[in-house]
Coordinates of C-alpha atoms in Angstrom, one line a residue:
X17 CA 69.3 64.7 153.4
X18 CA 68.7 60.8 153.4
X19 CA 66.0 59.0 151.5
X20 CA 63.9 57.5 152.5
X21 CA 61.1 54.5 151.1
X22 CA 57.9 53.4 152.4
X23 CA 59.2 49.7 153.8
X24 CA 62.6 48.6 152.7
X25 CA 63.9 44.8 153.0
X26 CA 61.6 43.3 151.5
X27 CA 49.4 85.2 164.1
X28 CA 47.0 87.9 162.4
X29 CA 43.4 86.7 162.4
X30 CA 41.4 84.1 163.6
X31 CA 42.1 80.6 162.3
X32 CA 39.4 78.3 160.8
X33 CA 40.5 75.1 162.7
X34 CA 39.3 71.8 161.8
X35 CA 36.6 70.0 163.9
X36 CA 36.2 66.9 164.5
X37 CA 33.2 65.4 162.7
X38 CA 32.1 61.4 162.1
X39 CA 30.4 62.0 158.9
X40 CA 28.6 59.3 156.6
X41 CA 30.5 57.4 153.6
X42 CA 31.0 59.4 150.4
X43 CA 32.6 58.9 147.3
X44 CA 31.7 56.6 144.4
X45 CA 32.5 52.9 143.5
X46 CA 34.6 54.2 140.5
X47 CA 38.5 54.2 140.8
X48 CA 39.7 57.6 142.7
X49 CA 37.0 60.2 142.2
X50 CA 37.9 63.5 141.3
X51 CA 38.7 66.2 144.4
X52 CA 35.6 67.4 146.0
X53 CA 35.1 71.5 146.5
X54 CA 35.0 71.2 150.4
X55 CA 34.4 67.9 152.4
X56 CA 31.3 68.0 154.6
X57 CA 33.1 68.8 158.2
X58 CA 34.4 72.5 158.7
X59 CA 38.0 73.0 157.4
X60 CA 40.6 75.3 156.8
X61 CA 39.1 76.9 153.0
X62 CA 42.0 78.9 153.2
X63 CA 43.1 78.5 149.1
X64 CA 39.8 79.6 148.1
X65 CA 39.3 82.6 150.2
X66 CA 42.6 83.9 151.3
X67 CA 42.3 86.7 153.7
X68 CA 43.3 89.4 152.4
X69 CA 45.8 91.6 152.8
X70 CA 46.4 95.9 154.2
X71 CA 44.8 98.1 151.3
X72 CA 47.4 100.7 152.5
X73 CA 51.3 100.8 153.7
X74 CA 51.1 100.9 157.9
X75 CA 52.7 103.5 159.2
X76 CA 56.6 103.4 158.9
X77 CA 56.5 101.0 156.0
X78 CA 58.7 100.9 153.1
X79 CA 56.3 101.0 150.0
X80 CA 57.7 98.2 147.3
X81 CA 56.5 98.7 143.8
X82 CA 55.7 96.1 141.1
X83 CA 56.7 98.3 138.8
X84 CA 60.4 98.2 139.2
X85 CA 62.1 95.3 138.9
X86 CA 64.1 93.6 142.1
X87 CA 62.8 96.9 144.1
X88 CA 61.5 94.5 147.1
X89 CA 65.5 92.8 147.3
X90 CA 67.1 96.2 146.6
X91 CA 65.2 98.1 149.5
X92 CA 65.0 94.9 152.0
X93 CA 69.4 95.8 151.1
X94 CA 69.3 99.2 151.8
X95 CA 66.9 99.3 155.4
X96 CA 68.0 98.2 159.1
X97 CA 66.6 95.0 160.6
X98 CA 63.3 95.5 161.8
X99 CA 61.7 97.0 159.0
X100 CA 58.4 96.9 157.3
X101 CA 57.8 96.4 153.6
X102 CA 54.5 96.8 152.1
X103 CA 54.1 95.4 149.1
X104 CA 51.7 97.3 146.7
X105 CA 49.0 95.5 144.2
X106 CA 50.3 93.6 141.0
X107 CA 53.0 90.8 140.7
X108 CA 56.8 92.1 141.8
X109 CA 59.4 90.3 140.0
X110 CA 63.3 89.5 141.4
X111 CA 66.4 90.3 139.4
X112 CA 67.1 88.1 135.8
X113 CA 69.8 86.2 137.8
X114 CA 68.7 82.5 138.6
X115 CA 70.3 82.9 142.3
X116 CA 68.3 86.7 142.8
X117 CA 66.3 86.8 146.4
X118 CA 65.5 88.7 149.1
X119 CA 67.9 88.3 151.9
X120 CA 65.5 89.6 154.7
X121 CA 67.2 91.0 157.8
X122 CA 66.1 90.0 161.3
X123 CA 62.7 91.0 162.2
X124 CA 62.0 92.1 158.5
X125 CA 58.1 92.2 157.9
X126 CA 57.0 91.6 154.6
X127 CA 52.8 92.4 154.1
X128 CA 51.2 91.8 150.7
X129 CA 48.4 94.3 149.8
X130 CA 45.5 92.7 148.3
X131 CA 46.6 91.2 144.8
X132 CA 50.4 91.3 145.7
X133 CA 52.1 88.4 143.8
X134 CA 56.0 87.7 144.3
X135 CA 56.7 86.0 141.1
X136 CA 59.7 83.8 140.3
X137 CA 58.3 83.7 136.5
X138 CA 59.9 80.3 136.1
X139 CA 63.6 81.8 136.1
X140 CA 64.6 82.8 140.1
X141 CA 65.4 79.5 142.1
X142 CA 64.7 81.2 146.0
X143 CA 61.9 84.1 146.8
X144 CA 63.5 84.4 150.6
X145 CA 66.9 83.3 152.0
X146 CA 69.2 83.9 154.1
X147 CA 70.1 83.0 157.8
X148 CA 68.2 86.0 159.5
X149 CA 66.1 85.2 162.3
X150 CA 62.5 86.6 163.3
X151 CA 61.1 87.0 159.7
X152 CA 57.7 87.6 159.1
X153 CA 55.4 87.1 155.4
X154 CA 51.7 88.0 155.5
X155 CA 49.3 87.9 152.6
X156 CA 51.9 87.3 150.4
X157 CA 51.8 85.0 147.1
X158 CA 54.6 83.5 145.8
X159 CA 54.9 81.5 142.7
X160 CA 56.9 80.2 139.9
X161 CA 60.1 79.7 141.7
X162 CA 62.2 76.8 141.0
X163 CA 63.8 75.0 143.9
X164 CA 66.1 72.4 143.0
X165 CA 65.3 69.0 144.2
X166 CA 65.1 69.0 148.6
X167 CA 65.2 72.8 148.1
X168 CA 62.7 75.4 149.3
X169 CA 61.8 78.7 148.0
X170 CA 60.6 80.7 150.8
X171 CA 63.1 80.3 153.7
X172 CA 65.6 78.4 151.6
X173 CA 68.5 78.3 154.8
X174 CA 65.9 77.6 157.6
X175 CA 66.3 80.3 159.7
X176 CA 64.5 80.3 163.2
X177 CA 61.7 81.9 164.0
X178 CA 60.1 82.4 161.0
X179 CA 56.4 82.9 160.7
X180 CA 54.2 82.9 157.4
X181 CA 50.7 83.8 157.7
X182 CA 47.7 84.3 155.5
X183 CA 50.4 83.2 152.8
X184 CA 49.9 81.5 149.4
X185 CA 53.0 79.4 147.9
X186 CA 52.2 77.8 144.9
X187 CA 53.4 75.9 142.0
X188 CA 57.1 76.1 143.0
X189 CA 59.8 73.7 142.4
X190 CA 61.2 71.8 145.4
X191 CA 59.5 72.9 148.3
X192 CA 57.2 75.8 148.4
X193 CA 58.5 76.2 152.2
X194 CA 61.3 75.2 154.4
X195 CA 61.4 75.2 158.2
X196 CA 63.5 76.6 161.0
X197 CA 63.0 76.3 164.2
X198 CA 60.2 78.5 165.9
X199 CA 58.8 78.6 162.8
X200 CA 54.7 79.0 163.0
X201 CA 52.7 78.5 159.4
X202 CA 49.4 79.6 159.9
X203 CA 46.5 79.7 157.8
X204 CA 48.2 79.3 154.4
X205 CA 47.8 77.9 151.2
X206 CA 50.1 75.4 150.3
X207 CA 49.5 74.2 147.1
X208 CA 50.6 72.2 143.5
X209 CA 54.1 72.7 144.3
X210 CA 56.6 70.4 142.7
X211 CA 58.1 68.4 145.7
X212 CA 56.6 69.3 149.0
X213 CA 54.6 71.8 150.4
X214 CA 57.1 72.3 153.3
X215 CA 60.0 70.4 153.7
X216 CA 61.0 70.9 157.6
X217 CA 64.8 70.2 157.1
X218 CA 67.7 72.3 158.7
X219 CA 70.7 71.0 157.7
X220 CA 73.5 70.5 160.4
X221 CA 70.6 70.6 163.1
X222 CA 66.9 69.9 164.5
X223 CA 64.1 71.8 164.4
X224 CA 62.4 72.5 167.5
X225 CA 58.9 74.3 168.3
X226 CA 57.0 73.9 165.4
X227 CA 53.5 75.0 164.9
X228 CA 51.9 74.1 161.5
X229 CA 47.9 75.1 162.2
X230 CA 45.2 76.0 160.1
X231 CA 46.6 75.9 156.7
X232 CA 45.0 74.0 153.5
X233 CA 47.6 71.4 152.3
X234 CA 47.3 71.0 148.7
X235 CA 48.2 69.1 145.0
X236 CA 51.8 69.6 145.7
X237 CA 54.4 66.7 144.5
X238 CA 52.9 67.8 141.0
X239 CA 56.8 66.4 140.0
X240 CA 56.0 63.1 141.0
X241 CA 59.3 62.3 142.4
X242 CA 58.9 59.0 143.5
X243 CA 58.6 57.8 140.0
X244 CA 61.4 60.1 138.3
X245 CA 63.5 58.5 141.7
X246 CA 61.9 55.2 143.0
X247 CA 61.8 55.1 146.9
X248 CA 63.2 58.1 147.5
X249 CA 60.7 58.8 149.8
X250 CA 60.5 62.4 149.0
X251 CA 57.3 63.5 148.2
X252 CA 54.3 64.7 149.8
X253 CA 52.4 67.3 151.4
X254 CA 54.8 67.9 154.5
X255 CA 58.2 66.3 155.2
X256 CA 59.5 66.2 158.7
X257 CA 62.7 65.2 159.4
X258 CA 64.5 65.6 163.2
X259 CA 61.8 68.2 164.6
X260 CA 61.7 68.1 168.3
X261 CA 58.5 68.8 169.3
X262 CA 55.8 70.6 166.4
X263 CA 52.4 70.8 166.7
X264 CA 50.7 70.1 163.6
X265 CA 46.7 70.7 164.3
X266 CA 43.8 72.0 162.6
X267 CA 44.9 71.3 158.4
X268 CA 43.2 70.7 155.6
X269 CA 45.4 67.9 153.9
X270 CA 44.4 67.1 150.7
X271 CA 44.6 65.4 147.2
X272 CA 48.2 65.3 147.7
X273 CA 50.3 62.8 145.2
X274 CA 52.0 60.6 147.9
X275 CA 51.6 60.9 151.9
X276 CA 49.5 63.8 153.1
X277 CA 52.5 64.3 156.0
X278 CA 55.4 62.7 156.5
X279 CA 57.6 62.5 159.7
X280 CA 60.8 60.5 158.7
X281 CA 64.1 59.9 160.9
X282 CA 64.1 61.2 164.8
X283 CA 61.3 63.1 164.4
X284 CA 59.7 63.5 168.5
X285 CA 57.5 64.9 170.7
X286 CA 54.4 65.7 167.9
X287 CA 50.6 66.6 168.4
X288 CA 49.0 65.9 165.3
X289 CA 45.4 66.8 166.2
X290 CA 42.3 68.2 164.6
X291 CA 43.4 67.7 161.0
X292 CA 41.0 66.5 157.9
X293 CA 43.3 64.1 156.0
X294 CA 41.9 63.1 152.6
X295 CA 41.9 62.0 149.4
X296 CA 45.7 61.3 149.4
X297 CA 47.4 59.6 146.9
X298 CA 49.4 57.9 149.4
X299 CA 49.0 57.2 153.3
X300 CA 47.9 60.1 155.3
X301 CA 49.9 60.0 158.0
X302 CA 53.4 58.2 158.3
X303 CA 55.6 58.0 161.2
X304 CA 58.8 56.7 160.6
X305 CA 61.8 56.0 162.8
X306 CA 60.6 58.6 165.2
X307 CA 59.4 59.2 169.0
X308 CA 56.9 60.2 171.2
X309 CA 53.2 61.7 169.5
X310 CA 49.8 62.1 170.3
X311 CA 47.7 61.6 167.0
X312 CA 44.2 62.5 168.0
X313 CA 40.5 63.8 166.8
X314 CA 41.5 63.7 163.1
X315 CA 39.5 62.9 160.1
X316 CA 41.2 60.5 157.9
X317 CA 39.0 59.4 154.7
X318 CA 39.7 58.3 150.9
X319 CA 43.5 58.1 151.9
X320 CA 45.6 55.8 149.9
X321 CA 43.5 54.6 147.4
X322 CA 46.5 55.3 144.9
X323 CA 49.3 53.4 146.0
X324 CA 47.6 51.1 148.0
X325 CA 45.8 49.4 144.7
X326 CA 48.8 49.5 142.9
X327 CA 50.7 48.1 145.1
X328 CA 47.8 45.0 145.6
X329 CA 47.9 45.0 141.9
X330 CA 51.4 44.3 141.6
X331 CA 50.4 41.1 143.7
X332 CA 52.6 42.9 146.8
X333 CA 50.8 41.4 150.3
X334 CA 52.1 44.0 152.8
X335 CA 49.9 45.9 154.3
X336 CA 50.4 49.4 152.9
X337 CA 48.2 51.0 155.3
X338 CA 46.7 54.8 155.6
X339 CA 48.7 55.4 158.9
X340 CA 51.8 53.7 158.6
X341 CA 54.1 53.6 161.6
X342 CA 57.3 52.7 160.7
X343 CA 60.2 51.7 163.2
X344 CA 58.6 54.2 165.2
X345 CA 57.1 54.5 169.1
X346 CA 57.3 55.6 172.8
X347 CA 60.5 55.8 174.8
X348 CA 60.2 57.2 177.8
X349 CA 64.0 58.0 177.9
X350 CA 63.6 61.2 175.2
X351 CA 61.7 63.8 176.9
X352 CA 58.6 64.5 175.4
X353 CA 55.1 65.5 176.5
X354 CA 54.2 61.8 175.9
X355 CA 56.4 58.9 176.7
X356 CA 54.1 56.7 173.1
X357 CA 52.7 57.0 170.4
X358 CA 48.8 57.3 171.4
X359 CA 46.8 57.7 168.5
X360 CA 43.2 58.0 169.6
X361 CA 39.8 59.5 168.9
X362 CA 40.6 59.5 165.2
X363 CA 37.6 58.8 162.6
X364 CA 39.3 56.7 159.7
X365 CA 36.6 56.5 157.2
X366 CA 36.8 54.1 153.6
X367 CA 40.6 54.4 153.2
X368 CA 42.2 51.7 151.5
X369 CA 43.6 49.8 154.9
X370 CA 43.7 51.2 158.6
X371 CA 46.7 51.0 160.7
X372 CA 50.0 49.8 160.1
X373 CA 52.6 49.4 163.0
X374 CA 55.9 47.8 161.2
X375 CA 59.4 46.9 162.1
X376 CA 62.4 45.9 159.7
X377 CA 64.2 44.3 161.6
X378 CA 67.6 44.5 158.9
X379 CA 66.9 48.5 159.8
X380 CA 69.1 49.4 162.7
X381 CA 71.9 52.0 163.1
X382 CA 75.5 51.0 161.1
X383 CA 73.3 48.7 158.8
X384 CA 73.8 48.5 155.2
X385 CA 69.8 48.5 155.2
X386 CA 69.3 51.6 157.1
X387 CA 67.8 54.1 154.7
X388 CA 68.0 57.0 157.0
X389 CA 71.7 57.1 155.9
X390 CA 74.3 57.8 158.4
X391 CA 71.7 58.4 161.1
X392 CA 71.8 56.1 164.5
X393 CA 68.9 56.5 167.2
X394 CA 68.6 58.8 170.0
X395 CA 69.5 57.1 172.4
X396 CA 73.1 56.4 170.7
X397 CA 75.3 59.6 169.8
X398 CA 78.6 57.2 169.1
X399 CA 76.9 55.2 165.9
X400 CA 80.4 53.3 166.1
X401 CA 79.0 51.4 169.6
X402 CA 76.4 49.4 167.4
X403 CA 78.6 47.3 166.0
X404 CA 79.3 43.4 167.3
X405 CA 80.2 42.5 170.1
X406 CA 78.7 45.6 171.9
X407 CA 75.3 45.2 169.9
X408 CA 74.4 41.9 170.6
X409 CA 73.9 42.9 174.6
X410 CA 71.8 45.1 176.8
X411 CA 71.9 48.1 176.1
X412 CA 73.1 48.1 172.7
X413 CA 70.7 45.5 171.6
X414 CA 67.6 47.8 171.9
X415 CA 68.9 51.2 171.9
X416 CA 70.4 50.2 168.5
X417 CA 67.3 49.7 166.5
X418 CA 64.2 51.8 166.3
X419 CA 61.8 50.2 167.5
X420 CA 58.2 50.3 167.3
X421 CA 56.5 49.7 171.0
X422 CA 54.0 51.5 172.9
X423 CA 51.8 52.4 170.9
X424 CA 48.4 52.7 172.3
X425 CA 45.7 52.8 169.3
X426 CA 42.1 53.3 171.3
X427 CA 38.7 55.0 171.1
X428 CA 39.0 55.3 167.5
X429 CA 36.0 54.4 164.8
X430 CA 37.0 52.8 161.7
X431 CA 34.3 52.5 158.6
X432 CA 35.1 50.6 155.3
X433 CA 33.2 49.9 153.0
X434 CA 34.7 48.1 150.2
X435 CA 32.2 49.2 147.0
X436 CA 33.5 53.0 148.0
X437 CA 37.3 52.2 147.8
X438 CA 36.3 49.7 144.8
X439 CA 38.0 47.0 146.2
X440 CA 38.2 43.2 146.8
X441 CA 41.0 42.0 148.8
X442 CA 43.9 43.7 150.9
X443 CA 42.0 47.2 151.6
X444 CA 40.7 45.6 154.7
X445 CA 43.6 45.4 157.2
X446 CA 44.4 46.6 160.5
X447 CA 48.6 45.1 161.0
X448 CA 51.4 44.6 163.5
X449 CA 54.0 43.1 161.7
X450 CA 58.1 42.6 160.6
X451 CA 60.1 41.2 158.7
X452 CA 62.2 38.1 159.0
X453 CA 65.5 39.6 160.0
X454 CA 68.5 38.5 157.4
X455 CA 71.0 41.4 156.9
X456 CA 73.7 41.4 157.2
X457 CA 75.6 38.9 158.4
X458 CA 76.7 40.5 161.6
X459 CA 72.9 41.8 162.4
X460 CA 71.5 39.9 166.1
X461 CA 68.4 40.7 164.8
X462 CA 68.1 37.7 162.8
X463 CA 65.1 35.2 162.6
X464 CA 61.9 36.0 164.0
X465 CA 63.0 37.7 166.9
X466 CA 61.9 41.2 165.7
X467 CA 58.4 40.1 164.2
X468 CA 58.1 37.9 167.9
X469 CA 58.9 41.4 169.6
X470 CA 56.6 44.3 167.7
X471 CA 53.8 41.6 167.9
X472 CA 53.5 40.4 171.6
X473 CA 56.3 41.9 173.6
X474 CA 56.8 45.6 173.0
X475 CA 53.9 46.7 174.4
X476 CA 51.4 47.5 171.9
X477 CA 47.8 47.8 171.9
X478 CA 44.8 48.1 170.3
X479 CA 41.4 48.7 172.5
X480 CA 38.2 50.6 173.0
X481 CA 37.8 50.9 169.1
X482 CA 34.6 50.5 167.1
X483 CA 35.0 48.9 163.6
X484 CA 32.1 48.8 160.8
X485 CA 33.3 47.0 157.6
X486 CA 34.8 44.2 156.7
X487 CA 37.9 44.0 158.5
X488 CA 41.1 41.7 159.1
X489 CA 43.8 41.9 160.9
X490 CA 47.5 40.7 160.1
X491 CA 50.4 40.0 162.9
X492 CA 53.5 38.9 163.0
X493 CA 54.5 38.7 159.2
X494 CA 52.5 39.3 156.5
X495 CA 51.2 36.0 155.9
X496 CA 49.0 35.5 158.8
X497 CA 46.0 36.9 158.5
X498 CA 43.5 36.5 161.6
X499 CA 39.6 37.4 161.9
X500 CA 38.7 39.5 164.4
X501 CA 37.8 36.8 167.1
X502 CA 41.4 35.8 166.6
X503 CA 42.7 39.2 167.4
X504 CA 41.1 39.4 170.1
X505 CA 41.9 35.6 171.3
X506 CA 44.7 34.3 172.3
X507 CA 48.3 35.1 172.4
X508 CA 47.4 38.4 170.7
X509 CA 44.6 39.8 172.8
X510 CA 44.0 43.1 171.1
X511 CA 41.3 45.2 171.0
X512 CA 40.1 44.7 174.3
X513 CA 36.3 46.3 175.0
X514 CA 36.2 47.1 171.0
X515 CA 33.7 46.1 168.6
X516 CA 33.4 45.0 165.1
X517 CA 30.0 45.0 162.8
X518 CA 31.1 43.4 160.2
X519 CA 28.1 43.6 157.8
X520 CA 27.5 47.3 157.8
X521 CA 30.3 49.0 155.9
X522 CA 29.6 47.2 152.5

């Protein structure tokens, strides 16, 4: 698994599903205030109340008892595929053996009774493994597993077609949950685990059909990896990393140290849609050298508000934004159910900054700067083509580099009001912007070329947005900085039919 940084060079019941809602400011002028209980629009509650669980075994399930130790691993051994385990009140414990786990055989069931607690009592590294496909956990809790580092506990191998409902997975190490593909997550409680709450990784291959709805998202990274490893960019609520089309809609994402969800390296074809993201340490929402998604009717508010002020108070001028897209947009060549990025009918609400659509341009397949090591672009499978002469002509030159281009930002409302963020300067900005291509040596990206490109050729757009607050906008590099009439003006002409009130966020 690559690392990754945030800019280098320089189905059982009914779901509660998010709604939409355009809510007032809240918050205090202090520095970050403490989580709230609930924010005012409907959301997935699921930590607080999780549904519970069968008060009695179904028919034609194996009973598991607490009261024997490793019983759930030793019976899941013994029975064919396709069985059902109930597991009975209390908190079941593995074998004394760090690498003890269940092993779950296709179409295993697992169902927690009311109360039922797997529990890795600091010692077992995995809860469920194993390659098996067609696995299914209800109303389980799991806890105090520990996951090395880019490790999960439940579903450590990624096996497809997993699904994990009415779950809780809490304060694991590593990731409370990997992914396979087919995998659903519904209305689960993700939370205060050490590294991620789900890291969707399959080594050796990509992840496709990925549903991630109606879950509560919460307090995990409680490791705080990206100080114990500085941009590793391996923290966060959810990771992503070369999913072919998920669908990630009605969460409660929340008071997470670092992003809220992450999508990093070939990542395409995602609906992110419905979601509250808030009070993030982080951004809410990255997208980073990825394809094709529709990012729509979310609530985004408080994001940021962390790592955004420190990075200003380190005297740092990029625009660390709260949706950061990062060498990432459309191509119509990669099949997808949208051929951009269209992020619309989105609420943003007092984050610290809006959106950020960036490109370094040293980053590009067989560079010494390309973070997303040993990975080249879709639209290359022979990474030994981008090298000179080949790259510096059509096609090579752009199907080399990941480029950030049609994205369509539109009917979206942006509020900021600088006394709730508790800010002066640099919280304010909407962006389109690279780098000053320099390395290496060989790179035809050099110059301005890139920054010329993202800015006013690759087809990206702001329009049909309302802004209240302050707001400025930055384009090209990070040291122009224009006012909105500018924007809008001449060569830039974004935000067509949008509108700015200036005085009333604060």
């Amino acid at each position: 698994m690559g690392s990754k940084g945030r800019r280098r060079a320089l189905p059982a019941a009914p779901l509660a599903l998010v709604l939409l809602a355009a809510t007032g400011c809240e918050g205090t002028p202090d520095a970050r205030p403490e989580p709230t209980a609930a924010p005012a629009a409907p959301v997935a509650r699921v930590c607080a109340a999780p549904a519970a669980g069968p008060a009695k075994a179904p028919a034609g399930a194996v009973t598991v008892d607490p009261a024997v130790p490793g019983d759930l691993a030793a019976k899941t051994r013994t029975s064919p595929p396709h069985t059902t385990f109930w597991l009975r009140p209390g908190t079941h414990r593995l074998g004394p053996d760090r690498y003890a786990q269940v092993v779950p055989k296709e179409g295993n069931s697992y169902l927690g009774a009311p109360g039922a607690v797997l529990d890795g009592r600091r010692t077992n590294q995995y809860a469920f493994g194993g390659t098996a496909r067609d696995v299914t956990i209800r109303h389980l809790t799991v806890q105090g597993f520990v996951a090395p580092h880019d490790e999960g506990v439940v579903n450590h191998d990624s096996a497809d077609g997993w699904t994990i409902e009415h779950a809780t997975i809490r304060k694991n190490s590593g990731a409370g949950l990997m992914a396979g593909a087919r995998q659903q997550v519904r209305a689960s409680c993700l939370r205060d685990n050490g590294q991620y709450g789900m890291n969707a990784y399959k080594a050796g291959g990509r992840i496709s059909g990925l549903v991630v709805e109606g879950n509560e998202i919460t307090g995990n990274n409680t490791d705080d990896w990206e100080r114990r490893r500085p941009g590793c960019g391996c923290t966060g609520g959810v990771k992503f990393w070369s999913v072919d089309g998920a669908d990630v809609r009605g969460n409660w994402v929340h008071d997470n140290r670092g992003a809220g969800l992450w999508a990093d390296t070939n990542n395409n074809d995602f609906r992110i849609e419905g979601n509250v993201l808030e009070e993030n340490d982080g951004a809410a929402l990255i997208y980073e050298t990825s394809y094709n998604a529709v990012i729509r009717k979310n609530t985004i508010r408080r994001n940021n508000w962390v790592e955004g002020r420190r990075y200003a108070d380190r005297g740092d001028t990029f625009p660390y934004a709260t949706v950061y897209l990062s060498e990432s947009g459309g191509e119509p060549r990669i099949r997808a159910r949208t051929d951009r990025i269209e992020i619309h009918r989105n609420v943003l609400e007092d984050n610290w900054s809006g959106i950020t659509l960036w490109e370094n341009a040293d980053r590009f397949c067989n560079s010494p700067a390309n973070t997303s090591s040993g990975d080249c672009t879709l639209l290359v499978k022979d990474k030994d083509r981008c090298v000179q002469p080949a790259i510096a002509t059509a096609p090579l030159y752009a199907d080399c580099r990941w480029k950030t281009q049609r994205v369509d930002v539109r009917g979206n409302r942006f509020v900021l009001d600088k006394s709730v963020v508790d800010c002066a300067v640099q919280c304010d900005r909407m962006a389109v912007l690279a780098n000053y291509g320099t390395y290496p040596d060989w790179s035809p990206y050099q110059g301005e070329r890139v920054a010329e490109a993202i800015t006013l050729e690759q087809h990206n757009r702001w329009r049909d947005n309302v802004y209240v607050g302050p707001w400025t906008f930055v384009v090209h590099d990070p040291s122009r900085t224009l006012d909105f009439g500018q924007w809008q003006g001449a060569p830039y002409r974004q935000d067509a039919d949008s509108t700015l009130r200036a005085g009333d966020g604060g």
